[in-house]
Coordinates of N, CA and C in Angstrom, one line a residue:
Chain G
D14 N -24.3 -4.9 -8.2 CA -24.6 -4.3 -6.9 C -24.0 -5.2 -5.8
S15 N -23.0 -4.6 -5.1 CA -22.3 -5.4 -4.1 C -23.1 -5.6 -2.8
G16 N -24.1 -4.9 -2.6 CA -24.9 -5.0 -1.4 C -24.4 -4.0 -0.3
V17 N -23.3 -3.3 -0.5 CA -22.8 -2.3 0.4 C -23.3 -0.9 -0.1
T18 N -23.9 -0.2 0.9 CA -24.4 1.1 0.5 C -23.6 2.2 1.2
Q19 N -23.4 3.3 0.6 CA -22.7 4.4 1.1 C -23.5 5.7 0.8
T20 N -23.6 6.6 1.8 CA -24.2 7.9 1.6 C -23.3 9.0 2.3
P21 N -23.3 10.2 1.7 CA -23.9 10.5 0.4 C -22.9 10.1 -0.7
K22 N -23.4 10.3 -1.9 CA -22.6 9.9 -3.0 C -21.5 11.0 -3.3
H23 N -21.9 12.3 -3.1 CA -21.0 13.4 -3.3 C -21.2 14.3 -2.1
L24 N -20.1 15.0 -1.8 CA -20.1 15.9 -0.7 C -19.1 17.0 -1.0
I25 N -19.6 18.3 -1.0 CA -18.8 19.4 -1.2 C -18.8 20.3 0.0
T26 N -17.7 20.6 0.6 CA -17.7 21.4 1.8 C -16.4 22.3 1.8
A27 N -16.3 23.1 2.9 CA -15.2 24.0 2.9 C -14.1 23.6 3.9
T28 N -13.0 24.1 3.8 CA -11.9 23.8 4.7 C -12.3 24.2 6.2
G29 N -11.9 23.3 7.1 CA -12.2 23.6 8.5 C -13.5 22.9 8.9
Q30 N -14.3 22.5 8.0 CA -15.6 21.9 8.3 C -15.4 20.4 8.8
R31 N -16.6 19.9 9.2 CA -16.6 18.5 9.7 C -17.7 17.7 8.9
V32 N -17.4 16.5 8.4 CA -18.5 15.8 7.7 C -18.5 14.3 8.2
T33 N -19.6 13.7 7.9 CA -19.8 12.3 8.3 C -20.2 11.5 7.1
L34 N -19.5 10.4 6.9 CA -19.8 9.5 5.8 C -20.4 8.2 6.4
R35 N -21.4 7.7 5.7 CA -22.1 6.6 6.3 C -22.0 5.3 5.4
C36 N -21.9 4.2 6.0 CA -21.8 2.9 5.3 C -22.7 1.8 5.9
S37 N -23.4 1.1 5.1 CA -24.1 -0.1 5.5 C -23.5 -1.3 4.9
P38 N -23.1 -2.2 5.6 CA -22.4 -3.4 5.0 C -23.4 -4.4 4.4
R39 N -22.9 -5.3 3.7 CA -23.8 -6.4 3.1 C -24.4 -7.1 4.3
S40 N -25.6 -7.7 4.1 CA -26.3 -8.4 5.1 C -25.4 -9.6 5.5
G41 N -25.1 -9.8 6.8 CA -24.3 -10.9 7.3 C -22.9 -10.6 7.5
D42 N -22.4 -9.5 6.9 CA -21.0 -9.2 7.0 C -20.7 -8.5 8.3
L43 N -19.7 -8.9 9.0 CA -19.4 -8.3 10.3 C -18.3 -7.3 10.3
S44 N -17.5 -7.4 9.3 CA -16.3 -6.4 9.2 C -16.7 -5.3 8.2
V45 N -16.2 -4.1 8.6 CA -16.4 -2.9 7.7 C -15.0 -2.3 7.6
Y46 N -14.6 -1.9 6.4 CA -13.3 -1.2 6.2 C -13.6 0.1 5.5
W47 N -12.7 1.1 5.8 CA -12.7 2.4 5.2 C -11.4 2.6 4.4
Y48 N -11.5 3.0 3.2 CA -10.4 3.3 2.3 C -10.5 4.7 1.8
Q49 N -9.3 5.3 1.5 CA -9.2 6.6 0.8 C -8.5 6.4 -0.5
Q50 N -9.1 7.0 -1.6 CA -8.5 7.0 -2.9 C -8.2 8.4 -3.3
S51 N -7.0 8.9 -3.2 CA -6.7 10.2 -3.6 C -6.1 10.2 -5.0
L52 N -6.0 11.4 -5.6 CA -5.4 11.5 -6.9 C -4.0 10.9 -6.9
D53 N -3.7 10.1 -7.9 CA -2.4 9.4 -8.1 C -2.0 8.5 -7.0
Q54 N -2.9 8.2 -6.0 CA -2.6 7.3 -5.0 C -3.4 6.0 -5.1
G55 N -2.9 4.9 -4.7 CA -3.7 3.7 -4.7 C -4.7 3.8 -3.5
L56 N -5.5 2.7 -3.4 CA -6.4 2.6 -2.3 C -5.6 2.5 -1.0
Q57 N -5.9 3.4 -0.1 CA -5.2 3.5 1.2 C -6.1 3.0 2.3
F58 N -5.7 2.0 3.0 CA -6.6 1.5 4.1 C -6.6 2.5 5.3
L59 N -7.7 2.8 5.8 CA -7.8 3.7 6.9 C -8.1 3.0 8.2
I60 N -9.1 2.2 8.3 CA -9.5 1.6 9.5 C -10.5 0.4 9.3
Q61 N -10.5 -0.6 10.2 CA -11.4 -1.7 10.1 C -12.1 -1.9 11.4
Y62 N -13.4 -2.2 11.3 CA -14.2 -2.5 12.5 C -14.7 -3.9 12.3
Y63 N -14.8 -4.7 13.3 CA -15.4 -6.0 13.3 C -16.4 -6.1 14.4
N64 N -17.6 -6.3 14.1 CA -18.7 -6.5 15.0 C -18.7 -5.5 16.1
G65 N -18.5 -4.2 15.7 CA -18.6 -3.1 16.6 C -17.3 -2.7 17.3
E66 N -16.2 -3.4 17.1 CA -14.9 -3.1 17.7 C -13.9 -2.7 16.7
E67 N -13.0 -1.8 17.0 CA -11.9 -1.5 16.1 C -11.0 -2.6 16.0
R68 N -10.7 -3.1 14.8 CA -9.8 -4.3 14.7 C -8.4 -3.9 14.1
A69 N -8.4 -3.0 13.2 CA -7.1 -2.6 12.6 C -7.1 -1.1 12.2
K70 N -5.9 -0.5 12.3 CA -5.8 0.9 11.9 C -4.7 1.0 10.9
G71 N -5.0 1.8 9.9 CA -4.0 2.1 8.9 C -3.5 3.5 9.0
N72 N -3.3 4.2 7.9 CA -2.8 5.6 7.9 C -3.9 6.6 8.1
I73 N -4.6 6.4 9.2 CA -5.7 7.3 9.4 C -5.3 8.5 10.2
L74 N -5.6 9.7 9.8 CA -5.2 10.9 10.5 C -6.0 11.0 11.8
E75 N -5.4 11.8 12.7 CA -6.0 12.0 14.0 C -7.3 12.8 13.9
R76 N -7.4 13.6 12.8 CA -8.6 14.3 12.6 C -9.8 13.5 12.1
F77 N -9.5 12.2 11.8 CA -10.5 11.3 11.3 C -10.8 10.3 12.4
S78 N -12.1 9.9 12.5 CA -12.5 8.9 13.4 C -13.6 8.1 12.8
A79 N -13.8 6.9 13.3 CA -14.9 6.0 12.8 C -15.5 5.3 13.9
Q80 N -16.7 4.7 13.7 CA -17.3 3.8 14.6 C -18.2 2.9 13.9
Q81 N -18.5 1.7 14.5 CA -19.4 0.8 14.0 C -20.5 0.6 15.0
F82 N -21.7 0.7 14.6 CA -22.9 0.7 15.5 C -23.4 -0.8 15.7
P83 N -24.3 -1.0 16.7 CA -24.8 -2.3 16.9 C -25.5 -2.9 15.7
D84 N -26.1 -2.1 14.9 CA -26.7 -2.7 13.7 C -25.7 -2.9 12.5
L85 N -24.4 -2.7 12.9 CA -23.2 -2.9 12.0 C -23.0 -1.9 11.0
H86 N -23.8 -0.8 10.9 CA -23.5 0.2 10.0 C -22.3 1.0 10.6
S87 N -21.6 1.7 9.7 CA -20.4 2.4 10.2 C -20.5 3.9 9.7
E88 N -19.8 4.7 10.5 CA -19.7 6.1 10.1 C -18.2 6.5 10.2
L89 N -17.8 7.3 9.2 CA -16.4 7.9 9.2 C -16.6 9.4 9.3
N90 N -16.0 9.9 10.4 CA -16.1 11.3 10.7 C -14.7 12.0 10.3
L91 N -14.8 13.0 9.5 CA -13.7 13.8 9.1 C -13.8 15.2 9.6
S92 N -12.9 15.7 10.3 CA -13.0 17.0 10.9 C -11.8 17.9 10.5
S93 N -12.0 19.2 10.8 CA -11.0 20.2 10.4 C -10.4 19.9 9.0
L94 N -11.4 19.8 8.1 CA -11.0 19.4 6.7 C -10.0 20.3 6.1
E95 N -9.1 19.7 5.3 CA -8.1 20.4 4.5 C -8.3 20.1 3.1
L96 N -7.8 20.9 2.2 CA -7.9 20.7 0.8 C -7.4 19.3 0.4
G97 N -6.4 18.8 1.0 CA -5.8 17.5 0.7 C -6.7 16.4 1.1
D98 N -7.7 16.6 1.8 CA -8.6 15.5 2.2 C -9.6 15.2 1.1
S99 N -9.6 16.0 0.1 CA -10.5 15.7 -1.1 C -10.1 14.4 -1.7
A100 N -11.0 13.5 -1.8 CA -10.7 12.1 -2.2 C -12.0 11.4 -2.4
L101 N -11.9 10.1 -2.9 CA -13.0 9.2 -3.0 C -12.8 8.3 -1.7
Y102 N -13.8 8.2 -0.9 CA -13.8 7.3 0.3 C -14.7 6.1 0.0
F103 N -14.1 5.0 0.1 CA -14.8 3.7 -0.1 C -15.0 3.0 1.3
C104 N -16.1 2.4 1.4 CA -16.4 1.5 2.5 C -16.5 0.1 1.8
A105 N -16.0 -0.9 2.5 CA -16.1 -2.3 2.1 C -16.5 -3.1 3.3
S106 N -17.0 -4.3 3.0 CA -17.4 -5.2 4.1 C -17.0 -6.6 3.7
S107 N -16.8 -7.4 4.7 CA -16.5 -8.9 4.5 C -17.1 -9.6 5.6
V108 N -17.2 -10.9 5.4 CA -17.9 -11.8 6.4 C -17.1 -11.7 7.7
A109 N -15.8 -11.8 7.6 CA -15.0 -11.8 8.9 C -13.8 -10.9 8.7
G110 N -12.6 -11.5 8.7 CA -11.4 -10.7 8.7 C -11.0 -10.3 7.3
F111 N -9.8 -9.6 7.3 CA -9.4 -9.0 6.0 C -8.8 -10.0 5.1
H112 N -8.7 -11.3 5.5 CA -8.2 -12.3 4.5 C -9.4 -12.7 3.6
N113 N -10.6 -12.3 4.0 CA -11.8 -12.7 3.2 C -12.0 -11.7 2.0
E114 N -12.7 -12.1 1.0 CA -13.1 -11.3 -0.1 C -13.9 -10.1 0.5
Q115 N -13.5 -8.9 0.0 CA -14.2 -7.7 0.4 C -15.1 -7.2 -0.7
F116 N -16.2 -6.6 -0.3 CA -17.2 -6.1 -1.2 C -17.3 -4.6 -1.0
F117 N -17.1 -3.9 -2.0 CA -17.0 -2.4 -1.9 C -18.3 -1.7 -2.2
G118 N -18.5 -0.6 -1.5 CA -19.6 0.2 -1.8 C -19.3 1.2 -2.9
P119 N -20.2 2.0 -3.4 CA -20.0 2.9 -4.5 C -19.1 4.1 -4.2
G120 N -18.8 4.3 -3.0 CA -17.9 5.4 -2.6 C -18.6 6.7 -2.4
T121 N -18.0 7.6 -1.6 CA -18.4 9.0 -1.4 C -17.3 9.9 -1.9
R122 N -17.6 10.7 -2.9 CA -16.6 11.7 -3.4 C -16.7 12.9 -2.6
L123 N -15.6 13.2 -1.8 CA -15.5 14.4 -1.0 C -14.7 15.5 -1.7
T124 N -15.2 16.7 -1.8 CA -14.5 17.8 -2.3 C -14.4 18.9 -1.3
V125 N -13.2 19.3 -0.9 CA -13.0 20.3 0.1 C -12.5 21.5 -0.7
L126 N -13.3 22.6 -0.5 CA -13.0 23.9 -1.3 C -12.3 24.9 -0.4
Chain D
I22 N 6.7 -2.1 6.2 CA 5.6 -1.8 5.4 C 5.6 -2.6 4.1
L23 N 4.5 -3.3 3.9 CA 4.4 -4.1 2.7 C 4.3 -3.3 1.5
N24 N 5.0 -3.7 0.4 CA 5.0 -3.0 -0.9 C 4.5 -3.9 -2.0
V25 N 3.4 -3.6 -2.6 CA 2.9 -4.4 -3.7 C 3.1 -3.6 -5.0
E26 N 3.8 -4.3 -5.9 CA 4.1 -3.7 -7.2 C 3.3 -4.3 -8.3
Q27 N 2.7 -3.5 -9.2 CA 2.0 -4.1 -10.3 C 2.6 -3.6 -11.6
S28 N 2.7 -4.5 -12.6 CA 3.2 -4.1 -13.9 C 2.5 -4.8 -15.0
P29 N 2.3 -4.2 -16.2 CA 2.7 -2.8 -16.4 C 1.7 -1.8 -15.8
Q30 N 2.0 -0.6 -15.8 CA 1.0 0.4 -15.3 C -0.2 0.5 -16.1
S31 N 0.0 0.4 -17.5 CA -1.2 0.5 -18.4 C -0.9 -0.4 -19.6
L32 N -1.9 -0.8 -20.2 CA -1.8 -1.8 -21.3 C -2.9 -1.5 -22.3
H33 N -2.6 -1.5 -23.6 CA -3.6 -1.4 -24.6 C -3.5 -2.6 -25.5
V34 N -4.6 -3.3 -25.7 CA -4.6 -4.5 -26.5 C -5.8 -4.5 -27.5
Q35 N -5.7 -5.2 -28.5 CA -6.8 -5.3 -29.5 C -7.8 -6.4 -29.0
E36 N -9.0 -6.2 -29.4 CA -10.1 -7.1 -29.1 C -9.7 -8.5 -29.6
G37 N -9.8 -9.5 -28.8 CA -9.4 -10.9 -29.2 C -8.1 -11.3 -28.7
D38 N -7.2 -10.3 -28.4 CA -5.9 -10.6 -27.9 C -5.9 -11.2 -26.5
S39 N -5.0 -12.0 -26.2 CA -4.9 -12.5 -24.8 C -3.8 -11.7 -24.1
T40 N -3.9 -11.4 -22.8 CA -2.9 -10.6 -22.2 C -2.7 -11.1 -20.7
N41 N -1.6 -10.6 -20.1 CA -1.4 -10.9 -18.7 C -0.6 -9.8 -18.1
F42 N -0.8 -9.7 -16.8 CA 0.0 -8.7 -16.0 C 0.4 -9.3 -14.7
T43 N 1.3 -8.6 -14.0 CA 2.0 -9.1 -12.9 C 1.7 -8.3 -11.6
C44 N 1.7 -9.1 -10.5 CA 1.7 -8.5 -9.2 C 2.8 -9.1 -8.4
S45 N 3.7 -8.2 -7.9 CA 4.8 -8.7 -7.1 C 4.7 -8.2 -5.6
F46 N 5.1 -9.1 -4.7 CA 4.9 -8.7 -3.3 C 6.0 -9.4 -2.5
P47 N 6.3 -8.9 -1.3 CA 7.3 -9.6 -0.4 C 6.7 -11.0 0.0
S48 N 7.5 -12.0 -0.1 CA 7.0 -13.3 0.2 C 6.9 -13.6 1.7
S49 N 7.5 -12.8 2.5 CA 7.3 -13.0 4.0 C 6.0 -12.5 4.5
N50 N 5.5 -13.0 5.6 CA 4.3 -12.5 6.2 C 3.1 -12.6 5.2
F51 N 3.1 -13.5 4.3 CA 2.0 -13.6 3.3 C 0.9 -14.5 3.9
Y52 N -0.3 -14.0 3.6 CA -1.5 -14.9 4.0 C -2.4 -15.0 2.8
A53 N -2.7 -14.0 2.1 CA -3.6 -14.1 0.9 C -3.3 -13.0 -0.1
L54 N -3.6 -13.3 -1.3 CA -3.4 -12.4 -2.4 C -4.8 -12.2 -3.1
H55 N -5.2 -11.0 -3.2 CA -6.5 -10.7 -3.8 C -6.4 -10.0 -5.1
W56 N -7.2 -10.3 -6.1 CA -7.3 -9.5 -7.3 C -8.7 -8.9 -7.4
Y57 N -8.7 -7.6 -7.8 CA -10.0 -6.9 -8.0 C -10.0 -6.2 -9.4
R58 N -11.2 -6.1 -9.9 CA -11.4 -5.4 -11.1 C -12.1 -4.1 -10.8
W59 N -11.6 -3.0 -11.3 CA -12.2 -1.7 -11.0 C -12.5 -1.0 -12.3
E60 N -13.8 -0.9 -12.7 CA -14.2 -0.2 -13.9 C -14.4 1.2 -13.5
T61 N -14.2 2.1 -14.5 CA -14.4 3.5 -14.3 C -15.8 3.8 -13.8
A62 N -15.9 4.7 -12.9 CA -17.1 5.2 -12.3 C -17.8 4.1 -11.5
K63 N -17.2 3.0 -11.2 CA -17.8 2.0 -10.4 C -16.9 1.7 -9.2
S64 N -17.2 0.7 -8.4 CA -16.3 0.4 -7.3 C -15.6 -0.9 -7.5
P65 N -14.5 -1.2 -6.8 CA -13.7 -2.4 -7.1 C -14.6 -3.6 -6.8
E66 N -14.4 -4.6 -7.7 CA -15.1 -5.9 -7.6 C -14.2 -7.0 -7.4
A67 N -14.4 -7.9 -6.4 CA -13.4 -9.0 -6.2 C -13.5 -10.0 -7.3
L68 N -12.3 -10.4 -7.8 CA -12.1 -11.5 -8.7 C -11.7 -12.8 -8.0
F69 N -10.6 -12.7 -7.4 CA -10.1 -13.9 -6.7 C -9.4 -13.6 -5.4
V70 N -9.4 -14.6 -4.5 CA -8.6 -14.6 -3.3 C -7.8 -15.9 -3.3
M71 N -6.5 -15.8 -3.2 CA -5.7 -17.0 -3.3 C -4.8 -17.0 -2.1
T72 N -4.6 -18.2 -1.6 CA -3.8 -18.3 -0.4 C -2.6 -19.3 -0.5
L73 N -2.8 -20.3 -1.4 CA -1.8 -21.4 -1.4 C -0.8 -21.2 -2.6
N74 N 0.4 -21.6 -2.3 CA 1.5 -21.5 -3.3 C 1.0 -22.5 -4.5
G75 N 1.1 -22.0 -5.7 CA 0.7 -22.9 -6.8 C -0.8 -22.8 -7.1
D76 N -1.6 -22.0 -6.3 CA -3.0 -21.8 -6.6 C -3.2 -21.3 -8.0
E77 N -4.3 -21.8 -8.6 CA -4.7 -21.3 -9.9 C -6.2 -21.2 -9.7
K78 N -6.7 -20.0 -10.1 CA -8.2 -19.8 -10.1 C -8.7 -19.2 -11.4
K79 N -9.9 -19.5 -11.8 CA -10.4 -19.2 -13.1 C -11.9 -18.7 -12.9
K80 N -12.2 -17.6 -13.7 CA -13.6 -17.1 -13.7 C -13.8 -16.7 -15.2
G81 N -14.5 -17.6 -15.9 CA -14.7 -17.2 -17.3 C -13.4 -17.2 -18.1
R82 N -13.1 -16.0 -18.7 CA -11.9 -15.9 -19.5 C -10.7 -15.4 -18.7
I83 N -11.0 -15.1 -17.4 CA -9.9 -14.6 -16.6 C -9.4 -15.7 -15.6
S84 N -8.1 -15.7 -15.5 CA -7.5 -16.7 -14.6 C -6.3 -16.1 -13.9
A85 N -5.9 -16.7 -12.8 CA -4.8 -16.1 -12.0 C -4.0 -17.3 -11.4
T86 N -2.7 -17.0 -11.3 CA -1.8 -18.0 -10.6 C -1.1 -17.3 -9.5
L87 N -0.5 -18.1 -8.6 CA 0.1 -17.5 -7.4 C 1.4 -18.3 -7.1
N88 N 2.5 -17.6 -6.9 CA 3.7 -18.2 -6.4 C 4.2 -17.4 -5.2
T89 N 3.9 -18.0 -4.0 CA 4.2 -17.3 -2.8 C 5.7 -17.4 -2.5
K90 N 6.4 -18.4 -3.0 CA 7.8 -18.5 -2.6 C 8.7 -17.4 -3.3
E91 N 8.3 -17.1 -4.5 CA 9.0 -16.0 -5.2 C 8.3 -14.7 -5.2
G92 N 7.1 -14.7 -4.6 CA 6.4 -13.4 -4.4 C 5.8 -12.8 -5.7
Y93 N 5.0 -13.6 -6.4 CA 4.4 -12.9 -7.6 C 3.1 -13.7 -7.9
S94 N 2.2 -13.0 -8.6 CA 0.9 -13.5 -9.1 C 0.7 -13.0 -10.5
Y95 N 0.2 -13.8 -11.4 CA -0.1 -13.4 -12.7 C -1.6 -13.4 -12.9
L96 N -2.2 -12.4 -13.6 CA -3.6 -12.4 -14.0 C -3.6 -12.5 -15.5
Y97 N -4.3 -13.5 -16.0 CA -4.4 -13.7 -17.5 C -5.9 -13.4 -18.0
I98 N -6.0 -12.8 -19.1 CA -7.3 -12.6 -19.7 C -7.1 -13.2 -21.2
K99 N -8.0 -14.1 -21.4 CA -8.0 -14.8 -22.7 C -9.0 -14.1 -23.6
G100 N -8.6 -13.8 -24.9 CA -9.6 -13.3 -25.8 C -10.2 -12.0 -25.3
S101 N -9.4 -11.0 -25.0 CA -9.9 -9.7 -24.4 C -11.1 -9.1 -25.2
Q102 N -12.0 -8.6 -24.4 CA -13.2 -8.0 -25.0 C -13.2 -6.5 -24.5
P103 N -13.9 -5.6 -25.2 CA -14.0 -4.2 -24.7 C -14.5 -4.1 -23.3
E104 N -15.4 -5.0 -22.9 CA -15.9 -4.9 -21.5 C -14.9 -5.3 -20.4
D105 N -13.7 -5.8 -20.9 CA -12.7 -6.1 -19.9 C -11.9 -4.9 -19.6
S106 N -12.1 -3.8 -20.3 CA -11.4 -2.6 -20.0 C -11.7 -2.1 -18.6
A107 N -10.6 -2.0 -17.8 CA -10.8 -1.7 -16.4 C -9.4 -1.6 -15.8
T108 N -9.3 -1.2 -14.5 CA -8.1 -1.2 -13.8 C -8.1 -2.5 -12.9
Y109 N -7.0 -3.3 -13.0 CA -7.0 -4.5 -12.2 C -6.0 -4.3 -11.1
L110 N -6.5 -4.5 -9.9 CA -5.8 -4.3 -8.7 C -5.4 -5.6 -8.0
C111 N -4.2 -5.7 -7.5 CA -4.0 -6.8 -6.6 C -3.7 -6.2 -5.2
A112 N -3.9 -7.0 -4.2 CA -3.8 -6.6 -2.8 C -3.3 -7.8 -2.0
L113 N -2.5 -7.4 -1.1 CA -1.9 -8.5 -0.2 C -2.4 -8.3 1.2
S114 N -2.7 -9.5 1.8 CA -3.0 -9.4 3.2 C -2.0 -10.4 3.9
G115 N -1.3 -9.9 4.9 CA -0.4 -10.7 5.7 C -0.8 -10.6 7.1
N116 N 0.0 -10.0 7.9 CA -0.4 -9.7 9.3 C -0.9 -8.3 9.4
T117 N -1.3 -7.7 8.2 CA -1.9 -6.4 8.1 C -3.1 -6.5 7.2
P118 N -4.0 -5.5 7.3 CA -5.1 -5.5 6.4 C -4.6 -5.3 4.9
L119 N -5.5 -5.3 4.0 CA -5.1 -5.3 2.6 C -4.2 -4.1 2.2
V120 N -3.1 -4.4 1.5 CA -2.2 -3.4 0.9 C -2.4 -3.5 -0.6
F121 N -2.9 -2.5 -1.2 CA -3.1 -2.5 -2.6 C -2.0 -2.0 -3.4
G122 N -1.8 -2.6 -4.6 CA -0.9 -2.1 -5.6 C -1.7 -0.9 -6.3
K123 N -0.9 -0.2 -7.2 CA -1.6 0.9 -7.9 C -2.4 0.5 -9.1
G124 N -2.3 -0.8 -9.5 CA -3.1 -1.3 -10.5 C -2.5 -1.3 -11.9
T125 N -3.1 -2.1 -12.8 CA -2.8 -2.1 -14.2 C -4.0 -1.7 -14.9
R126 N -3.9 -0.6 -15.7 CA -5.1 -0.1 -16.4 C -5.1 -0.7 -17.8
L127 N -6.1 -1.5 -18.1 CA -6.3 -2.2 -19.3 C -7.3 -1.6 -20.2
S128 N -6.9 -1.3 -21.4 CA -7.8 -0.8 -22.4 C -7.9 -1.8 -23.6
V129 N -9.1 -2.2 -23.9 CA -9.3 -3.2 -25.0 C -9.9 -2.4 -26.1
I130 N -9.2 -2.4 -27.3 CA -9.7 -1.6 -28.4 C -10.4 -2.5 -29.4
A131 N -11.7 -2.1 -29.7 CA -12.5 -2.9 -30.6 C -12.0 -2.8 -32.0

């Protein structure tokens, strides 16, 4: 158990819908990262928050947004969902920046029908 | 855009065999090289973070080396066991967040 929690574990929804994925980092970790794992793709970095502020952005679509709250939990919002958004979404946390060891949550599997 | 290459893509070994695989990366803009183990139906688990050229790290039967000048890292598993079966990912952090390779899938046959 990494200490990172993610909810829900599975999510099935329809195209055009909007969903929110939630992540609670390990106690003491200030950075939260979101990754997408699609079929035949490696882990793709989406976005990083550090202590409530956006720190780095990867290949995150404009339809996706994220935030980190004062209690350091984070939410990833995916809107106008398309079939191609079906993937495993991981949250990870680290003490500080991305050079530190990251601890991954169990992931949320999103299926868009 | 950083490109991290891992080879081989997959590997089958007998229990007790020792094995190794490679992670290649551009040597410029390097800060740290990470290795993760990802078991099926679980989430990636950090093995090592290495920053210095010539770094060697060890955890039990697993060890890793780093050559930043030529841009590669090796992961070694001594005396492979069935529980070592997993995908091993390397990831590079430079002036960007982690860029992951596609992994080496290891299957250890009892």
